[in-house]
XYZ file of C-alpha atoms in Angstrom:
639
model
C -58.420 -187.116 110.206
C -57.609 -183.828 108.720
C -59.826 -182.340 106.186
C -58.182 -180.980 103.215
C -59.029 -177.390 102.273
C -60.215 -177.023 98.758
C -58.599 -174.496 96.585
C -60.811 -171.659 95.517
C -60.789 -171.148 91.785
C -60.682 -167.656 90.347
C -62.839 -166.936 87.321
C -60.831 -165.426 84.564
C -62.506 -163.250 82.001
C -61.985 -164.039 78.444
C -59.770 -161.700 76.568
C -62.496 -160.594 74.257
C -65.012 -159.763 76.967
C -66.096 -156.165 77.098
C -64.815 -154.028 80.038
C -67.497 -151.440 79.561
C -69.879 -153.340 81.778
C -68.036 -152.299 84.816
C -65.956 -149.327 84.057
C -62.562 -149.083 85.788
C -62.916 -152.365 87.530
C -59.339 -153.273 87.253
C -57.923 -149.904 88.148
C -60.400 -148.579 90.821
C -62.062 -149.772 93.864
C -65.808 -149.825 93.865
C -66.247 -149.223 97.500
C -63.816 -146.174 97.258
C -65.949 -144.863 94.344
C -69.018 -145.144 96.428
C -67.464 -143.559 99.451
C -66.472 -140.412 97.536
C -69.924 -140.058 95.956
C -71.864 -137.047 97.112
C -74.526 -137.757 99.741
C -76.908 -135.041 98.429
C -78.473 -134.524 95.077
C -76.514 -132.681 92.582
C -77.231 -129.111 92.441
C -77.752 -127.440 89.076
C -77.506 -123.929 90.466
C -74.026 -122.509 90.385
C -72.579 -121.227 93.648
C -69.730 -119.278 92.108
C -69.755 -115.434 92.605
C -70.752 -113.326 89.648
C -68.489 -110.951 87.891
C -69.540 -107.419 86.898
C -68.889 -106.586 83.376
C -69.904 -103.715 80.917
C -72.953 -105.854 79.971
C -73.946 -106.459 83.562
C -73.417 -109.236 86.104
C -72.345 -112.535 84.377
C -70.854 -115.926 85.420
C -67.127 -116.143 85.713
C -66.162 -117.841 82.491
C -62.539 -118.329 83.532
C -63.660 -120.375 86.555
C -65.938 -122.398 84.399
C -63.164 -123.151 82.004
C -60.809 -123.920 84.814
C -63.259 -126.370 86.374
C -63.907 -128.083 83.022
C -60.403 -128.633 82.499
C -60.041 -130.056 86.018
C -62.824 -132.413 85.316
C -61.251 -133.421 82.016
C -57.879 -133.876 83.748
C -59.482 -136.103 86.354
C -61.275 -138.280 83.672
C -58.029 -138.622 81.772
C -56.215 -139.714 84.776
C -58.958 -142.067 85.851
C -58.968 -143.799 82.398
C -55.182 -143.858 82.045
C -53.346 -147.085 82.065
C -49.798 -148.409 82.549
C -47.194 -146.240 84.132
C -49.289 -143.157 83.627
C -52.037 -144.810 85.383
C -49.902 -145.386 88.510
C -48.654 -141.812 88.672
C -52.141 -140.436 88.215
C -53.562 -142.795 90.675
C -51.293 -141.346 93.381
C -52.371 -137.753 92.653
C -56.040 -138.673 92.474
C -56.093 -140.335 95.894
C -55.350 -136.971 97.721
C -58.094 -134.443 97.218
C -57.065 -131.080 95.616
C -57.651 -127.775 97.471
C -60.469 -125.827 95.964
C -59.236 -122.781 93.969
C -59.646 -119.325 95.517
C -62.349 -117.203 93.694
C -60.725 -114.396 91.674
C -62.561 -111.341 93.083
C -62.154 -108.023 91.512
C -60.278 -105.245 93.290
C -63.543 -103.402 94.076
C -65.117 -106.499 95.535
C -62.144 -107.194 97.688
C -62.320 -103.626 99.134
C -65.994 -103.895 99.739
C -65.597 -107.369 101.584
C -62.700 -106.017 103.657
C -64.658 -102.971 104.694
C -67.528 -105.245 105.886
C -65.039 -107.465 107.859
C -63.358 -104.366 109.414
C -66.690 -102.773 110.454
C -67.788 -106.028 112.088
C -64.651 -106.507 114.134
C -64.295 -102.990 115.078
C -67.890 -102.927 116.281
C -67.507 -106.152 118.318
C -64.246 -104.963 119.914
C -65.544 -101.457 120.735
C -68.814 -102.810 122.098
C -67.095 -105.348 124.596
C -63.325 -105.090 124.438
C -62.718 -107.649 127.207
C -64.742 -110.354 125.541
C -63.756 -109.749 121.893
C -60.044 -108.540 122.316
C -58.940 -111.719 120.407
C -60.499 -110.391 117.195
C -57.862 -107.720 117.038
C -55.616 -110.368 115.232
C -58.111 -110.284 112.254
C -57.389 -106.562 111.753
C -53.712 -107.342 111.848
C -54.093 -110.013 109.150
C -55.942 -107.529 106.963
C -53.152 -104.901 107.416
C -50.871 -107.542 105.671
C -52.996 -107.486 102.531
C -51.314 -106.949 99.136
C -53.986 -104.502 98.222
C -52.765 -101.016 99.239
C -56.262 -99.716 99.779
C -57.143 -102.533 102.098
C -53.894 -102.063 104.074
C -54.526 -98.329 104.593
C -58.096 -99.031 105.691
C -56.902 -101.740 108.137
C -54.415 -99.401 109.655
C -56.946 -96.616 110.032
C -59.371 -99.053 111.560
C -56.742 -100.256 114.163
C -55.904 -96.691 114.971
C -59.537 -95.907 115.803
C -60.077 -99.126 117.726
C -56.907 -98.813 119.772
C -57.574 -95.112 120.516
C -60.978 -96.147 121.833
C -60.015 -99.079 123.943
C -56.457 -98.256 125.232
C -56.742 -97.316 128.962
C -55.299 -94.143 130.404
C -52.658 -96.042 132.517
C -49.495 -97.764 131.409
C -49.572 -101.502 130.766
C -46.396 -103.431 131.370
C -45.458 -106.859 130.457
C -46.042 -109.472 133.084
C -43.099 -111.067 134.775
C -42.784 -114.791 135.701
C -43.709 -114.035 139.215
C -46.854 -112.269 138.089
C -47.814 -115.124 135.882
C -47.368 -117.685 138.693
C -49.119 -115.569 141.303
C -52.557 -116.510 142.637
C -55.025 -113.724 141.901
C -58.780 -113.453 141.783
C -60.757 -114.216 138.693
C -61.499 -110.559 137.908
C -57.813 -109.743 138.257
C -56.866 -112.601 136.089
C -59.372 -111.558 133.450
C -58.137 -108.044 133.555
C -54.476 -109.242 133.089
C -55.289 -111.360 130.085
C -57.164 -108.494 128.557
C -54.260 -106.138 129.021
C -51.546 -108.591 127.809
C -53.614 -109.463 124.755
C -54.089 -105.748 124.003
C -50.336 -105.091 124.502
C -49.349 -107.993 122.299
C -51.652 -106.870 119.508
C -50.494 -103.296 119.770
C -46.905 -104.271 119.375
C -47.438 -106.732 116.472
C -49.115 -103.994 114.292
C -46.597 -102.819 111.663
C -46.769 -98.960 111.673
C -47.608 -98.747 115.330
C -44.932 -98.670 118.147
C -44.816 -98.080 121.856
C -44.492 -94.565 123.405
C -40.698 -94.558 123.450
C -40.360 -95.383 119.896
C -43.043 -92.853 118.874
C -41.171 -90.158 120.746
C -37.965 -91.101 119.226
C -39.360 -90.689 115.765
C -40.566 -87.134 116.621
C -37.272 -86.207 118.265
C -35.370 -87.346 115.139
C -37.454 -84.953 113.111
C -36.306 -82.029 115.454
C -32.497 -82.643 115.136
C -31.754 -80.139 112.433
C -31.189 -76.342 112.320
C -33.792 -75.888 109.563
C -37.019 -77.536 110.514
C -39.361 -78.566 107.618
C -43.154 -78.425 107.853
C -43.092 -81.948 109.297
C -40.677 -80.844 111.937
C -42.813 -77.915 112.902
C -45.788 -80.226 113.378
C -43.686 -82.583 115.568
C -42.765 -79.602 117.760
C -46.442 -78.760 118.026
C -47.162 -82.382 118.944
C -44.627 -82.307 121.750
C -46.117 -78.950 123.008
C -49.526 -80.628 123.165
C -48.100 -83.701 124.809
C -46.425 -81.436 127.584
C -49.726 -79.498 128.177
C -51.876 -82.723 128.450
C -49.577 -85.087 130.266
C -50.959 -85.281 133.830
C -48.650 -88.063 135.269
C -45.469 -86.792 133.746
C -44.211 -90.134 132.424
C -44.401 -89.179 128.804
C -43.058 -85.672 129.416
C -40.036 -87.133 131.260
C -39.225 -89.583 128.490
C -39.601 -86.817 125.846
C -37.444 -84.388 127.638
C -34.843 -86.927 128.287
C -34.632 -87.866 124.524
C -34.626 -84.181 123.665
C -31.715 -83.334 125.921
C -29.674 -86.257 124.698
C -30.234 -85.417 121.171
C -29.302 -81.694 121.831
C -26.045 -82.777 123.432
C -25.285 -85.123 120.579
C -25.895 -82.414 117.977
C -23.691 -79.945 119.999
C -26.878 -77.821 120.352
C -26.944 -77.069 116.637
C -30.791 -77.299 116.540
C -33.694 -74.943 116.020
C -34.720 -72.640 118.713
C -38.264 -73.915 118.467
C -37.113 -77.218 120.166
C -35.918 -75.345 123.190
C -39.113 -73.363 123.431
C -41.055 -76.596 123.794
C -39.843 -76.712 127.456
C -42.032 -73.669 128.234
C -45.222 -75.772 127.754
C -44.433 -78.266 130.517
C -47.193 -78.584 133.134
C -44.495 -78.375 135.897
C -44.305 -74.710 135.325
C -47.582 -74.287 137.109
C -47.917 -77.472 139.130
C -44.570 -78.279 140.634
C -44.151 -76.619 144.087
C -40.531 -77.547 144.969
C -37.211 -75.869 143.895
C -34.527 -77.556 142.071
C -31.075 -77.357 140.490
C -29.244 -79.447 137.921
C -28.688 -82.272 140.455
C -30.882 -81.636 143.503
C -34.524 -81.194 144.397
C -35.531 -79.314 147.599
C -38.189 -81.154 149.488
C -40.428 -79.867 152.211
C -39.014 -79.645 155.601
C -41.691 -81.916 157.233
C -40.912 -84.549 154.706
C -37.190 -84.637 155.407
C -37.532 -84.063 159.242
C -40.088 -86.784 159.866
C -39.130 -89.864 157.858
C -41.311 -93.094 158.448
C -39.762 -95.089 161.221
C -39.710 -98.893 161.088
C -41.446 -100.391 164.204
C -39.440 -102.586 166.496
C -40.161 -106.290 166.443
C -41.866 -106.264 169.784
C -44.178 -103.379 168.801
C -45.399 -105.064 165.544
C -48.627 -106.825 165.183
C -48.161 -110.633 165.137
C -49.279 -112.307 161.921
C -48.878 -115.747 160.793
C -46.895 -116.628 157.521
C -50.108 -117.191 155.708
C -51.604 -113.870 156.894
C -48.502 -111.973 155.641
C -48.764 -113.561 152.381
C -52.392 -112.838 151.970
C -51.763 -109.180 152.930
C -49.037 -108.893 150.396
C -51.257 -110.205 147.709
C -53.968 -107.835 148.684
C -51.585 -104.877 148.317
C -50.608 -106.032 144.905
C -54.189 -106.471 143.890
C -55.130 -102.934 145.293
C -52.158 -101.406 143.383
C -53.258 -103.068 140.171
C -56.919 -101.923 140.600
C -55.795 -98.397 141.390
C -53.926 -98.511 137.984
C -56.972 -99.790 136.378
C -58.987 -97.028 137.614
C -56.359 -94.635 136.231
C -55.855 -92.749 139.461
C -53.143 -90.219 139.236
C -50.634 -90.483 142.023
C -49.485 -87.170 143.027
C -46.225 -88.591 144.504
C -45.346 -90.207 141.099
C -46.238 -86.984 139.336
C -43.924 -85.001 141.596
C -41.137 -87.397 141.135
C -41.472 -87.344 137.320
C -41.745 -83.558 137.261
C -38.729 -83.214 139.523
C -36.600 -85.314 137.212
C -37.839 -83.459 134.218
C -36.980 -80.053 135.729
C -33.461 -81.265 136.465
C -33.035 -82.243 132.766
C -34.232 -78.861 131.685
C -31.929 -76.945 133.942
C -29.010 -79.128 132.787
C -29.829 -78.327 129.170
C -30.086 -74.580 129.786
C -26.853 -74.362 131.825
C -24.901 -76.379 129.147
C -26.039 -73.863 126.545
C -24.982 -70.953 128.803
C -21.550 -72.477 129.379
C -21.042 -73.383 125.744
C -21.945 -69.869 124.686
C -24.242 -71.149 121.958
C -25.192 -67.604 120.677
C -28.211 -68.497 118.568
C -29.900 -70.020 121.692
C -29.031 -67.430 124.292
C -32.371 -65.482 123.873
C -34.532 -68.652 124.235
C -32.417 -69.984 127.188
C -32.539 -66.546 129.090
C -36.197 -66.189 128.763
C -36.746 -69.810 129.701
C -34.678 -69.345 132.957
C -36.847 -66.195 133.682
C -40.018 -68.259 133.335
C -38.527 -71.092 135.555
C -37.075 -68.685 138.139
C -39.608 -69.649 140.835
C -38.376 -73.165 140.582
C -34.593 -72.569 140.963
C -33.112 -73.271 144.393
C -30.338 -71.306 146.058
C -27.639 -73.822 145.025
C -28.247 -73.093 141.387
C -28.980 -69.455 141.875
C -25.392 -68.143 142.353
C -24.046 -70.206 139.497
C -26.695 -68.691 137.127
C -25.934 -65.108 138.189
C -22.198 -65.621 137.660
C -22.811 -66.883 134.096
C -25.111 -63.906 133.438
C -22.409 -61.431 134.627
C -19.936 -63.108 132.193
C -22.374 -62.814 129.292
C -22.819 -58.997 130.079
C -19.090 -58.577 130.236
C -18.403 -60.348 126.997
C -21.237 -58.252 125.420
C -19.601 -55.003 126.507
C -16.206 -56.147 125.275
C -17.616 -57.012 121.872
C -18.689 -53.506 121.312
C -15.288 -52.034 121.962
C -12.944 -51.639 119.159
C -10.021 -54.016 119.106
C -6.685 -52.082 118.703
C -4.792 -55.236 117.769
C -7.137 -56.063 114.845
C -5.211 -55.702 111.601
C -8.298 -56.368 109.466
C -6.952 -59.630 108.267
C -8.741 -61.834 110.669
C -11.835 -63.664 109.283
C -15.085 -62.634 110.820
C -17.956 -65.175 111.257
C -20.779 -63.275 109.482
C -23.366 -65.824 110.511
C -22.566 -65.658 114.138
C -22.419 -61.782 114.050
C -25.828 -61.720 112.433
C -27.451 -64.178 114.802
C -26.008 -62.512 117.938
C -27.527 -59.198 119.267
C -25.540 -58.096 122.313
C -28.029 -55.442 123.236
C -30.924 -58.005 123.471
C -28.603 -60.439 125.291
C -27.686 -57.837 127.969
C -31.359 -56.829 128.493
C -32.362 -60.555 128.753
C -29.714 -61.194 131.360
C -30.903 -58.231 133.468
C -34.492 -59.513 133.249
C -33.358 -62.993 134.144
C -31.255 -61.876 137.045
C -34.121 -59.965 138.566
C -36.623 -62.671 137.842
C -34.455 -65.222 139.641
C -34.371 -62.990 142.755
C -38.052 -62.229 142.712
C -38.903 -65.877 142.154
C -37.835 -66.576 145.773
C -40.472 -66.553 148.471
C -38.683 -64.002 150.597
C -36.806 -61.625 148.297
C -34.907 -59.640 151.005
C -34.102 -62.752 153.018
C -32.729 -64.637 149.987
C -30.660 -61.581 148.918
C -29.065 -61.083 152.427
C -28.555 -64.947 152.833
C -26.732 -65.351 149.485
C -25.037 -61.979 149.730
C -26.407 -61.192 146.302
C -25.368 -57.912 144.813
C -27.460 -56.901 141.642
C -25.818 -53.488 141.293
C -23.764 -54.797 138.398
C -26.841 -55.405 136.467
C -28.343 -52.048 137.462
C -25.366 -50.175 136.580
C -25.142 -51.814 133.177
C -28.747 -50.897 132.434
C -28.242 -47.319 133.322
C -25.200 -47.014 131.062
C -27.094 -48.377 128.056
C -30.167 -46.089 128.196
C -28.692 -43.333 126.036
C -27.127 -45.706 123.399
C -30.421 -47.633 123.223
C -32.295 -44.220 122.565
C -30.199 -43.861 119.357
C -30.617 -47.409 118.248
C -32.572 -47.462 114.891
C -33.746 -51.005 115.461
C -35.220 -50.507 118.884
C -38.714 -51.260 117.785
C -37.771 -54.373 115.810
C -38.016 -57.919 116.915
C -35.153 -60.489 116.940
C -36.749 -62.587 114.123
C -38.971 -60.305 112.074
C -39.709 -56.591 111.325
C -42.153 -54.396 113.278
C -44.670 -56.210 115.336
C -48.140 -56.463 113.955
C -49.480 -54.354 116.696
C -46.713 -51.997 117.983
C -49.273 -49.954 119.901
C -49.024 -52.578 122.734
C -45.579 -51.312 123.586
C -46.956 -49.132 126.385
C -48.394 -51.953 128.394
C -46.170 -55.050 127.968
C -48.148 -58.024 128.929
C -47.619 -61.817 128.749
C -48.640 -61.729 124.948
C -45.834 -59.298 124.431
C -43.172 -61.412 126.099
C -43.175 -64.304 123.701
C -39.931 -66.174 123.531
C -37.324 -64.129 121.716
C -40.039 -62.325 119.734
C -40.515 -59.057 121.904
C -38.967 -55.898 120.535
C -35.993 -54.284 122.185
C -38.337 -51.533 123.579
C -40.389 -54.272 125.411
C -37.212 -55.931 126.818
C -36.001 -52.388 128.015
C -39.483 -51.761 129.729
C -39.365 -55.129 131.452
C -35.807 -54.437 132.676
C -36.813 -50.937 133.922
C -39.844 -52.312 135.688
C -37.787 -54.887 137.549
C -35.208 -52.179 138.752
C -37.517 -49.355 139.571
C -40.891 -50.991 140.454
C -39.900 -54.362 142.281
C -42.443 -55.981 144.570
C -41.088 -54.063 147.644
C -40.734 -50.942 145.697
C -41.331 -48.235 148.497
C -38.556 -49.618 150.662
C -35.855 -51.227 148.543
C -35.193 -48.586 145.859
C -32.977 -45.706 146.985
C -33.943 -42.148 145.957
C -30.634 -41.556 144.043
C -31.401 -44.572 141.798
C -34.923 -43.358 141.158
C -33.788 -39.830 140.348
C -30.788 -40.890 138.023
C -33.006 -43.251 135.969
C -35.858 -40.680 135.810
C -33.511 -38.041 134.379
C -31.900 -40.464 131.791
C -35.258 -41.706 130.569
C -36.588 -38.115 130.137
C -33.466 -37.357 127.960
C -33.836 -40.648 126.071
C -37.496 -39.842 125.264
C -36.373 -36.947 123.095
C -34.567 -39.392 120.682
C -36.919 -42.363 120.806
C -39.526 -43.054 118.042
C -42.987 -41.868 118.993
C -44.300 -45.239 120.021
C -41.375 -46.055 122.180
C -41.462 -42.580 123.763
C -45.050 -43.130 124.698
C -44.099 -46.400 126.369
C -41.247 -44.948 128.286
C -43.294 -41.985 129.596
C -46.079 -44.397 130.619
C -43.517 -46.158 132.749
C -42.287 -42.954 134.256
C -45.945 -42.098 135.055
C -46.061 -45.232 137.201
C -42.590 -44.566 138.756
C -43.518 -40.974 139.720
C -46.892 -42.103 141.132
C -44.961 -44.614 143.415
C -42.024 -42.473 144.300
C -43.389 -38.978 143.884
C -41.655 -37.919 147.103
C -38.195 -39.018 146.000
C -38.185 -37.386 142.473
C -40.320 -34.398 142.982
C -37.316 -32.044 143.411
C -36.236 -32.731 139.660
C -39.270 -30.589 138.556
C -38.525 -27.743 140.981
C -36.123 -25.263 139.570
C -35.772 -23.186 142.723
C -34.950 -26.037 145.132
C -31.811 -28.096 144.456
C -30.747 -30.929 146.681
C -27.312 -31.588 145.138
C -24.347 -29.427 144.412
C -22.140 -29.629 141.385
C -23.064 -31.048 137.870
C -25.081 -34.073 136.826
C -22.840 -36.729 135.187
C -25.037 -38.493 132.631
C -22.292 -40.807 131.411
C -20.908 -41.724 134.776
C -19.684 -45.281 135.525
C -21.991 -45.625 138.650
C -25.517 -44.636 139.275
C -24.858 -43.309 142.768
C -22.107 -41.034 141.723
C -24.028 -39.306 138.839
C -25.347 -36.657 141.185
C -29.009 -36.575 139.676
C -30.337 -34.060 142.255
C -28.104 -31.375 140.731
C -30.078 -31.363 137.529
C -33.619 -30.488 136.457
C -36.077 -32.181 134.100
C -36.045 -29.662 131.385
C -36.684 -32.207 128.722
C -40.441 -32.157 129.600
C -40.855 -28.682 128.067
C -39.537 -29.928 124.793
C -41.703 -32.979 124.852
C -44.803 -30.794 125.236
C -43.880 -29.514 121.755
C -43.806 -33.001 120.358
C -45.633 -33.554 116.958
C -47.526 -36.478 118.391
C -50.330 -35.581 120.648
C -50.162 -38.833 122.621
C -46.530 -37.936 123.645
C -47.868 -34.506 124.850
C -50.508 -36.074 126.900
C -48.056 -38.635 128.336
C -45.753 -35.843 129.612
C -48.574 -34.061 131.251
C -49.549 -37.279 133.014
C -46.002 -37.581 134.451
C -45.977 -33.948 135.652
C -49.350 -34.223 137.376
C -47.808 -36.743 139.868
C -44.880 -34.598 140.854
C -45.931 -30.986 140.514
C -47.363 -29.781 143.864
C -50.295 -27.344 143.418
C -50.404 -24.388 145.867
C -52.856 -24.825 148.561
C -55.785 -22.425 148.732
C -55.918 -19.942 151.532
């Protein structure tokens, strides 16, 4: 028999019963209220940060008021009824986020400094273990406080400069990620990739190519600002310090592309940065615009691949292990920052080709305001120019001298109505260009290992440059600007004209006198001076220089006489007859304005200019003349 279930009766409270006995019984769950109750005793001490005021450190009244309003709002929503009670109940069930404390600007900066110092110390102490903390510095760099942002960027700069290795880190490919490597290699890879990712994510930091692009962009104008000159100095420092050549190759590549895009309308300082490349002193091969000469033994004996029967037998597993070991060895070599000389030579070879391409383009385009820098640059790179490029450069130099001579001649067809480019005429100095062409031509020949063999092999004839130099000696002596530089007035120390050194031969800064002395030294005192210079040439130049000394300023005259003292000391037997009035080797008359040196008949003349120079007002000129005569005047032997 089924037992009926009795219905449970619910006790109803009378309407007049007070609800204050159990507050919120109808709207709130007692268990929920107990669950949300604090487990610890209520603390009377306030944990809010104090605020510094003019009266000292005090509690933050704004936070207390905000907290009191929140409490009142919760109480109101808790005691609300009806529809308002339902809305407030939904909002009260979800806990509200605690409001962030409103710190003063000074307090924010102080706290940020402490965090930066802590993170920087940890990363610098053990980069591999604490590399992940770099993200904290990146977050601080996103702060709205400008001071905190600057401090974060400066801290990142110091940290990255301290921990970045000396080798290049590349992103890993899928094959690298899936390859099985040792624990140490895996740890090193994780460290490198984390470092690379953090370096890329920092806002005002970029990789090397982007940094170089920013510097090159500053150098793309004719008139460089102060920042542009600093960028040029930074590139020069980079070229001097770059041991592997990767950064130099990238920088030269971007510079040459920028120059071509700007049609070479740039400042001369940009071209002069090429003279600071390490390959000037380290590279041992010769090159042209499209070819590099390698050593004979490297080309003659390439590595031969062994026949299959001569190879050592290895299983598939052994070959795989050997391949993995080679990869690991290569990575460990990069980790040790070992400079590969093969990679360095390859980078420097490509860099040299880019430099030659830029120089040759400027010469072919006849960019007048860059001729001085290009010609002196070719002179310094002469020992690295191969024979394929040698002939092309000489032909261009001959064309430049011919154009310079033509520009000095009066034009009969000129009606005076044609407009003249004043800026181009002011920038171009045909005399300096001609002297630089002569210096470059002889420097190219002397840069070869065997000068005589190279000249015979290439059928080189430098008589064109020698004749032009001879014909310009007398006009140069009458040039009032012979002791002026191309860019400024007199040099700060003009007394150095007598002994031109490397300091005097800065790019396009040397005076016309210094360029003349360098040209004469190449013609009259080459490395094989006693064999290669004919007596007629020595005598003709000696006679012309003595005549020019009468018209030169005293400092230039001293410099020319000092050069003649070296010439007469080396070729005393060839020119001694010029000082002997009783013995004449030649017949006829000396032609000082002749078109050729050999046909000037110098032995038909005597050096009478020395007697006038002995009466010069400057005692140093008088002493220099006596020094020349001591080398050629033969004293009578005692009986």
